């Protein structure tokens, strides 16, 4: 079978990381200790090259404005947006994990391979309307992540977290599958856009079975988004995994799940108007629950990673509020928020690696006084935390602003008030991070222990943190470029949502 | 230079922040240089602001403005709009004046991380100036919130023992008001299609009255927290007491003013009807704040806490003046904001100077300070008298105008509230003079551990240089207040006319303009009013 150039163009961004993922295990076969260091460098280089080539190709594609497709794989603007989003997160994860594993102890090279497979799956997941392809993508990005969570086998929590994530994830996946099967059974087609038209034509738009099917699919998405009540895996999985992987999961999994949700429920299922309204009210209830539970639980955490996990749950709440408003401008806000959120969370998790807090040493007490010892990291941390809390002039404020604005415009003033109250609560625990960094001196014992440890050298992680800080600040001052030039065009050209 | 000529305000607002970021990048070992650099920068901003802003006011028309579209996000345009006009001219100058003065006054107080402190101070100056000048509500909101960040670190890093608690409380308290306000802002911006205050107030007037009331409440709560108005004042004593001296001065001197300024600039003009509707509750809370603040100040054992509670009382006067909806009351409130900025700022500076020497602020630890530090005592006495509101000092004029305005406001509650509020003046004298007596007079406290024992030196040349301009201003404002309220008269009159205040409430201060309103007021029982509000010292006899 020969492919046309356009089909190649659609496939290539996925093939490149997959190719890298296949090459890396071959290198990992080498058991010679003397060459291990070099092999490792080559593996990381290959992974970066694969991600970089795909990124370069996608940005080129974005510039030309072409939207090629390969059968059910549609590399439209929204898919390109997702690809760029995921690849940036992956590149940062690779860079951070070099420094992270350098400190925590090296693990087998398959880690990188799994990460790249996951990246491929994510890009597939967010670029199709076809149910089977969607499910393939879901599994292709989830299964490597289950394994990645349990990467550090030396720690018992690691296996526990991975197992927990896997079991709950498997249930969610099967629910998702069941939902798709129900819709397929009633409509007779696996293409979800076509299914929506068929169902509408048959007058089955509000059939209970269709509702159940859509709800089960929604459950699958919300599990990946880690919305309450499907959030239980999040803190354990994040705590178990190495910091860069936790950062990657918090950003990329949530991001692609939301974008796929947008593509399916905002785009494909749009003809089933009534169903959308019903799903919107479900999302509204869950978004409120997510905001309340995520923020209140984050308040009482003593471990930074668990705090960040609950914070990521609460951010799922804000992002879902954009779906409650459900206007193109709100989706624009969601995509914009995701870009900033990528920088904030990759930055926050990378920060832990950069200041040398790996393994178990991730409590607030371990952070004490570090802002003064590492001023650049301290300032970056302040930028991330204030942005997560939504304080202007950081980028996070504009994300919330766009979403709340649409909520108010669509008459959801109560939800907007709840949203701002939630971010008020969140400000407290983000400030705790800054209190520990700047306002508390380390305890005498910690000082003594710190002087025994070797100096932390994490230049790659440090560099990603600074890049993230720059992105967050850019979100605050060049907001139109990101919101209109990037996020909005993905919506307009990709989904045909025009405002 | 051409860029500077067309963008003076941009330069004034953002130059401190740029310098602050530069200082932040300097290594910690260059702390002393950073401090000097910060001070010189702040001084340059003061000189430039005086030259540029006062230079324009010679002809009477005082508006300096810059406006350009900034960005449009989700369909709402945001303007880059900075303006200095009659309403904020003196507050802007107060800010640029207090920043270098405070830096100089607390030169030796900060011992560590000098560079970071100077940087935070300059960033704070940008936030304050931006909030004072911004003429687009979104733009204003950015500064209003952004200002919290440097203040948070100032309290949290260089504050007292409870600094972390105080900093968090300050941050979250203020944030809670402004976040709810943001929702109201978004609601109104949606109706208006933008954040321009003129467009927004037009849209607001078209809304049903109860919606207007809700929006006004959201605006008022955000500003009232900053003022702070009873019962939203509880963050203030913590923040003031724990903040380093410089933080307290700026907090009292400028940040609290932003609350009152917010009412005058945004809340009242945008919802005049709702504001009139809520005049009585606002006035009631102000009167409670005046009396309650004074009573609580009386029982304080810590001088700084006493001054902090006196702030609640004094800012209560500002709110009472605004709630009177008279020109004289509003003008009094404008003046009282400047008064409070200078007098309370000076008090915090003086308490800081005392603390730097004695390392205690407890009233009981002192006694007989007058013998050991005669120059300090002199300055403290002048500032105390100004804070009490002695005639010939600034405090008197502002309080007198406000009480006058409230008394003659024509509201049913006006006379009673004004009478009760007057007791605040008396109580002010009680707590300030009683504190003064216990600290400065009486026999010298001989206890080896007490504060007086540690006082070895009187004020040095630097500290005297800080206090002298303040004393000059105190007397100038007391003797010729028109310098400071002339520019705000026209905007205030326009404001009250928009608020459709009854004629009696809009009589003005200038003798020449008395005629017209006087005719209207004949029917009212407050007809002799116009004679009282001349700021000439002769009126002092009426007051006391």
GROMACS .gro file of C-alpha atoms in nm, chain A residues 86-400:
model
  315
   86UNK     CA    1   0.218   1.666   2.463
   87UNK     CA    2   0.559   1.680   2.295
   88UNK     CA    3   0.666   1.986   2.493
   89UNK     CA    4   0.559   1.811   2.813
   90UNK     CA    5   0.745   1.496   2.704
   91UNK     CA    6   1.062   1.684   2.619
   92UNK     CA    7   1.060   1.850   2.961
   93UNK     CA    8   0.994   1.515   3.124
   94UNK     CA    9   1.290   1.357   2.945
   95UNK     CA   10   1.523   1.640   3.046
   96UNK     CA   11   1.402   1.636   3.405
   97UNK     CA   12   1.419   1.260   3.435
   98UNK     CA   13   1.788   1.263   3.341
   99UNK     CA   14   1.857   1.473   3.649
  100UNK     CA   15   1.600   1.291   3.856
  101UNK     CA   16   1.732   0.942   3.796
  102UNK     CA   17   2.082   1.073   3.833
  103UNK     CA   18   1.989   1.155   4.191
  104UNK     CA   19   1.747   0.879   4.277
  105UNK     CA   20   1.935   0.598   4.102
  106UNK     CA   21   1.916   0.486   3.741
  107UNK     CA   22   1.643   0.256   3.624
  108UNK     CA   23   1.624   0.054   3.308
  109UNK     CA   24   1.606   0.228   2.975
  110UNK     CA   25   1.253   0.108   2.906
  111UNK     CA   26   1.129   0.411   3.095
  112UNK     CA   27   1.196   0.633   2.799
  113UNK     CA   28   1.048   0.384   2.560
  114UNK     CA   29   0.729   0.368   2.765
  115UNK     CA   30   0.712   0.744   2.778
  116UNK     CA   31   0.739   0.772   2.401
  117UNK     CA   32   0.471   0.508   2.348
  118UNK     CA   33   0.252   0.702   2.582
  119UNK     CA   34   0.316   1.018   2.381
  120UNK     CA   35   0.215   0.837   2.061
  121UNK     CA   36  -0.102   0.712   2.227
  122UNK     CA   37  -0.192   1.057   2.349
  123UNK     CA   38  -0.159   1.208   2.004
  124UNK     CA   39  -0.372   0.931   1.860
  125UNK     CA   40  -0.632   0.970   2.134
  126UNK     CA   41  -0.690   1.337   2.067
  127UNK     CA   42  -0.702   1.322   1.689
  128UNK     CA   43  -0.992   1.098   1.602
  129UNK     CA   44  -1.368   1.067   1.611
  130UNK     CA   45  -1.361   0.694   1.553
  131UNK     CA   46  -1.438   0.495   1.860
  132UNK     CA   47  -1.195   0.208   1.802
  133UNK     CA   48  -0.907   0.442   1.725
  134UNK     CA   49  -1.004   0.642   2.031
  135UNK     CA   50  -0.991   0.333   2.246
  136UNK     CA   51  -0.660   0.226   2.094
  137UNK     CA   52  -0.516   0.563   2.177
  138UNK     CA   53  -0.653   0.549   2.530
  139UNK     CA   54  -0.493   0.213   2.599
  140UNK     CA   55  -0.172   0.298   2.419
  141UNK     CA   56  -0.111   0.596   2.643
  142UNK     CA   57  -0.252   0.445   2.964
  143UNK     CA   58  -0.070   0.112   2.977
  144UNK     CA   59   0.281   0.261   2.959
  145UNK     CA   60   0.181   0.510   3.227
  146UNK     CA   61   0.070   0.232   3.463
  147UNK     CA   62   0.417   0.084   3.426
  148UNK     CA   63   0.589   0.421   3.455
  149UNK     CA   64   0.424   0.491   3.790
  150UNK     CA   65   0.591   0.179   3.928
  151UNK     CA   66   0.929   0.254   3.775
  152UNK     CA   67   1.128   0.295   4.094
  153UNK     CA   68   1.098  -0.060   4.217
  154UNK     CA   69   1.319   0.002   4.520
  155UNK     CA   70   1.035   0.188   4.690
  156UNK     CA   71   0.740  -0.024   4.806
  157UNK     CA   72   0.493   0.265   4.758
  158UNK     CA   73   0.593   0.273   4.397
  159UNK     CA   74   0.451  -0.069   4.320
  160UNK     CA   75   0.144   0.006   4.530
  161UNK     CA   76   0.074   0.329   4.347
  162UNK     CA   77   0.125   0.166   4.009
  163UNK     CA   78  -0.105  -0.121   4.097
  164UNK     CA   79  -0.375   0.111   4.226
  165UNK     CA   80  -0.358   0.320   3.914
  166UNK     CA   81  -0.367   0.013   3.692
  167UNK     CA   82  -0.666  -0.151   3.859
  168UNK     CA   83  -0.882   0.159   3.872
  169UNK     CA   84  -0.767   0.258   3.525
  170UNK     CA   85  -0.864  -0.081   3.387
  171UNK     CA   86  -1.215  -0.044   3.530
  172UNK     CA   87  -1.247   0.302   3.381
  173UNK     CA   88  -1.124   0.178   3.044
  174UNK     CA   89  -1.375  -0.103   3.039
  175UNK     CA   90  -1.654   0.139   3.128
  176UNK     CA   91  -1.541   0.358   2.840
  177UNK     CA   92  -1.546   0.057   2.610
  178UNK     CA   93  -1.892  -0.042   2.728
  179UNK     CA   94  -2.020   0.309   2.661
  180UNK     CA   95  -1.887   0.297   2.309
  181UNK     CA   96  -2.037  -0.044   2.253
  182UNK     CA   97  -2.381   0.078   2.354
  183UNK     CA   98  -2.363   0.370   2.114
  184UNK     CA   99  -2.231   0.143   1.840
  185UNK     CA  100  -2.508  -0.109   1.904
  186UNK     CA  101  -2.780   0.154   1.864
  187UNK     CA  102  -2.633   0.349   1.576
  188UNK     CA  103  -2.451   0.077   1.388
  189UNK     CA  104  -2.144   0.288   1.325
  190UNK     CA  105  -1.816   0.331   1.508
  191UNK     CA  106  -1.757   0.681   1.377
  192UNK     CA  107  -1.895   0.890   1.661
  193UNK     CA  108  -1.990   1.188   1.443
  194UNK     CA  109  -2.183   0.962   1.208
  195UNK     CA  110  -2.331   0.781   1.508
  196UNK     CA  111  -2.463   1.109   1.645
  197UNK     CA  112  -2.634   1.191   1.314
  198UNK     CA  113  -2.781   0.842   1.286
  199UNK     CA  114  -2.914   0.851   1.641
  200UNK     CA  115  -3.067   1.190   1.584
  201UNK     CA  116  -3.225   1.076   1.258
  202UNK     CA  117  -3.371   0.772   1.434
  203UNK     CA  118  -3.505   0.988   1.715
  204UNK     CA  119  -3.291   0.808   1.968
  205UNK     CA  120  -3.110   1.119   2.088
  206UNK     CA  121  -3.247   1.091   2.441
  207UNK     CA  122  -3.288   0.717   2.450
  208UNK     CA  123  -3.189   0.589   2.797
  209UNK     CA  124  -2.939   0.349   2.643
  210UNK     CA  125  -2.771   0.630   2.452
  211UNK     CA  126  -2.759   0.831   2.773
  212UNK     CA  127  -2.600   0.539   2.957
  213UNK     CA  128  -2.352   0.494   2.675
  214UNK     CA  129  -2.257   0.861   2.672
  215UNK     CA  130  -2.234   0.868   3.050
  216UNK     CA  131  -2.002   0.567   3.054
  217UNK     CA  132  -1.780   0.731   2.794
  218UNK     CA  133  -1.782   1.048   3.000
  219UNK     CA  134  -1.672   0.843   3.300
  220UNK     CA  135  -1.373   0.720   3.104
  221UNK     CA  136  -1.271   1.075   3.020
  222UNK     CA  137  -1.331   1.207   3.370
  223UNK     CA  138  -1.120   0.931   3.518
  224UNK     CA  139  -0.824   1.045   3.311
  225UNK     CA  140  -0.899   1.406   3.400
  226UNK     CA  141  -0.907   1.292   3.766
  227UNK     CA  142  -1.235   1.461   3.846
  228UNK     CA  143  -1.412   1.372   4.171
  229UNK     CA  144  -1.529   1.097   4.235
  230UNK     CA  145  -1.279   0.931   4.000
  231UNK     CA  146  -0.982   1.101   4.157
  232UNK     CA  147  -0.873   0.850   4.421
  233UNK     CA  148  -0.581   0.717   4.221
  234UNK     CA  149  -0.424   1.058   4.166
  235UNK     CA  150  -0.239   1.131   4.491
  236UNK     CA  151  -0.113   0.775   4.529
  237UNK     CA  152   0.001   0.747   4.171
  238UNK     CA  153   0.175   1.085   4.178
  239UNK     CA  154   0.344   1.009   4.505
  240UNK     CA  155   0.460   0.672   4.377
  241UNK     CA  156   0.604   0.792   4.048
  242UNK     CA  157   0.928   0.981   3.991
  243UNK     CA  158   0.868   1.358   3.987
  244UNK     CA  159   0.903   1.408   3.611
  245UNK     CA  160   0.657   1.127   3.542
  246UNK     CA  161   0.414   1.270   3.796
  247UNK     CA  162   0.444   1.606   3.623
  248UNK     CA  163   0.389   1.446   3.284
  249UNK     CA  164   0.082   1.258   3.403
  250UNK     CA  165  -0.067   1.561   3.571
  251UNK     CA  166  -0.027   1.769   3.257
  252UNK     CA  167  -0.049   1.546   2.953
  253UNK     CA  168  -0.308   1.293   3.070
  254UNK     CA  169  -0.539   1.564   3.189
  255UNK     CA  170  -0.477   1.772   2.879
  256UNK     CA  171  -0.545   1.506   2.620
  257UNK     CA  172  -0.845   1.373   2.809
  258UNK     CA  173  -0.996   1.721   2.814
  259UNK     CA  174  -0.918   1.782   2.449
  260UNK     CA  175  -1.069   1.447   2.350
  261UNK     CA  176  -1.370   1.527   2.566
  262UNK     CA  177  -1.395   1.855   2.381
  263UNK     CA  178  -1.365   1.682   2.046
  264UNK     CA  179  -1.624   1.414   2.121
  265UNK     CA  180  -1.876   1.592   2.341
  266UNK     CA  181  -1.823   1.944   2.211
  267UNK     CA  182  -1.783   1.841   1.848
  268UNK     CA  183  -1.908   1.496   1.748
  269UNK     CA  184  -2.205   1.476   1.984
  270UNK     CA  185  -2.312   1.834   1.915
  271UNK     CA  186  -2.609   1.718   1.696
  272UNK     CA  187  -2.753   1.539   1.999
  273UNK     CA  188  -2.834   1.874   2.157
  274UNK     CA  189  -3.033   1.745   2.448
  275UNK     CA  190  -2.773   1.488   2.541
  276UNK     CA  191  -2.512   1.761   2.557
  277UNK     CA  192  -2.727   1.957   2.800
  278UNK     CA  193  -2.770   1.653   3.024
  279UNK     CA  194  -2.398   1.579   3.017
  280UNK     CA  195  -2.327   1.943   3.089
  281UNK     CA  196  -2.531   1.930   3.407
  282UNK     CA  197  -2.348   1.611   3.510
  283UNK     CA  198  -2.018   1.785   3.445
  284UNK     CA  199  -2.139   2.086   3.643
  285UNK     CA  200  -2.213   1.875   3.951
  286UNK     CA  201  -1.884   1.691   3.924
  287UNK     CA  202  -1.689   2.010   3.864
  288UNK     CA  203  -1.829   2.156   4.185
  289UNK     CA  204  -1.746   1.838   4.373
  290UNK     CA  205  -1.397   1.837   4.222
  291UNK     CA  206  -1.333   2.195   4.325
  292UNK     CA  207  -1.456   2.141   4.680
  293UNK     CA  208  -1.291   1.806   4.745
  294UNK     CA  209  -0.967   1.886   4.563
  295UNK     CA  210  -0.911   2.217   4.734
  296UNK     CA  211  -1.018   2.119   5.084
  297UNK     CA  212  -0.811   1.801   5.080
  298UNK     CA  213  -0.508   1.984   4.947
  299UNK     CA  214  -0.526   2.214   5.250
  300UNK     CA  215  -0.425   1.943   5.495
  301UNK     CA  216  -0.144   1.775   5.302
  302UNK     CA  217   0.206   1.775   5.447
  303UNK     CA  218   0.367   1.622   5.142
  304UNK     CA  219   0.433   1.857   4.854
  305UNK     CA  220   0.364   1.595   4.591
  306UNK     CA  221   0.031   1.503   4.744
  307UNK     CA  222  -0.052   1.871   4.768
  308UNK     CA  223   0.030   1.910   4.400
  309UNK     CA  224  -0.180   1.603   4.324
  310UNK     CA  225  -0.485   1.748   4.497
  311UNK     CA  226  -0.410   2.081   4.336
  312UNK     CA  227  -0.415   1.909   3.998
  313UNK     CA  228  -0.754   1.761   4.091
  314UNK     CA  229  -0.884   2.105   4.175
  315UNK     CA  230  -0.750   2.240   3.846
  316UNK     CA  231  -0.950   1.971   3.671
  317UNK     CA  232  -1.245   2.139   3.839
  318UNK     CA  233  -1.166   2.481   3.693
  319UNK     CA  234  -1.111   2.328   3.351
  320UNK     CA  235  -1.442   2.143   3.369
  321UNK     CA  236  -1.611   2.473   3.457
  322UNK     CA  237  -1.516   2.575   3.104
  323UNK     CA  238  -1.722   2.282   2.978
  324UNK     CA  239  -2.011   2.391   3.198
  325UNK     CA  240  -2.012   2.726   3.020
  326UNK     CA  241  -1.974   2.534   2.695
  327UNK     CA  242  -1.922   2.831   2.462
  328UNK     CA  243  -1.639   2.845   2.206
  329UNK     CA  244  -1.479   3.122   2.408
  330UNK     CA  245  -1.487   2.901   2.716
  331UNK     CA  246  -1.319   2.618   2.526
  332UNK     CA  247  -1.066   2.873   2.411
  333UNK     CA  248  -1.008   2.952   2.778
  334UNK     CA  249  -0.972   2.582   2.856
  335UNK     CA  250  -0.704   2.536   2.590
  336UNK     CA  251  -0.525   2.850   2.702
  337UNK     CA  252  -0.542   2.733   3.061
  338UNK     CA  253  -0.395   2.399   2.958
  339UNK     CA  254  -0.093   2.567   2.802
  340UNK     CA  255  -0.027   2.765   3.119
  341UNK     CA  256  -0.108   2.465   3.333
  342UNK     CA  257   0.155   2.266   3.143
  343UNK     CA  258   0.417   2.523   3.236
  344UNK     CA  259   0.300   2.561   3.597
  345UNK     CA  260   0.286   2.193   3.679
  346UNK     CA  261   0.589   2.073   3.484
  347UNK     CA  262   0.768   2.361   3.650
  348UNK     CA  263   0.647   2.277   4.000
  349UNK     CA  264   0.736   1.908   3.971
  350UNK     CA  265   1.062   1.987   3.796
  351UNK     CA  266   1.146   2.225   4.075
  352UNK     CA  267   1.151   1.940   4.325
  353UNK     CA  268   1.403   1.761   4.108
  354UNK     CA  269   1.604   2.075   4.049
  355UNK     CA  270   1.650   2.148   4.419
  356UNK     CA  271   1.733   1.786   4.488
  357UNK     CA  272   1.422   1.677   4.676
  358UNK     CA  273   1.388   1.328   4.532
  359UNK     CA  274   1.255   1.006   4.680
  360UNK     CA  275   1.087   1.044   5.016
  361UNK     CA  276   1.208   1.393   5.093
  362UNK     CA  277   0.911   1.579   4.959
  363UNK     CA  278   0.747   1.729   5.266
  364UNK     CA  279   0.701   2.100   5.316
  365UNK     CA  280   0.968   2.087   5.585
  366UNK     CA  281   1.223   1.973   5.330
  367UNK     CA  282   1.161   2.288   5.130
  368UNK     CA  283   1.244   2.524   5.414
  369UNK     CA  284   1.480   2.805   5.330
  370UNK     CA  285   1.555   2.668   4.983
  371UNK     CA  286   1.428   2.984   4.815
  372UNK     CA  287   1.723   3.176   4.956
  373UNK     CA  288   1.977   2.906   4.879
  374UNK     CA  289   1.862   2.878   4.517
  375UNK     CA  290   1.723   3.222   4.433
  376UNK     CA  291   1.646   3.152   4.068
  377UNK     CA  292   1.449   2.840   4.162
  378UNK     CA  293   1.284   3.033   4.443
  379UNK     CA  294   1.161   3.306   4.212
  380UNK     CA  295   1.042   3.045   3.963
  381UNK     CA  296   0.857   2.869   4.245
  382UNK     CA  297   0.691   3.196   4.343
  383UNK     CA  298   0.581   3.245   3.984
  384UNK     CA  299   0.435   2.893   3.965
  385UNK     CA  300   0.255   2.906   4.296
  386UNK     CA  301   0.108   3.251   4.243
  387UNK     CA  302   0.002   3.148   3.896
  388UNK     CA  303  -0.158   2.828   4.024
  389UNK     CA  304  -0.345   3.041   4.276
  390UNK     CA  305  -0.456   3.268   3.993
  391UNK     CA  306  -0.295   3.591   4.110
  392UNK     CA  307  -0.228   3.847   3.836
  393UNK     CA  308  -0.004   3.922   3.655
  394UNK     CA  309   0.075   3.552   3.612
  395UNK     CA  310  -0.062   3.345   3.326
  396UNK     CA  311  -0.283   3.131   3.548
  397UNK     CA  312  -0.497   3.434   3.626
  398UNK     CA  313  -0.588   3.481   3.260
  399UNK     CA  314  -0.688   3.117   3.225
  400UNK     CA  315  -0.926   3.147   3.517
   0.00000   0.00000   0.00000
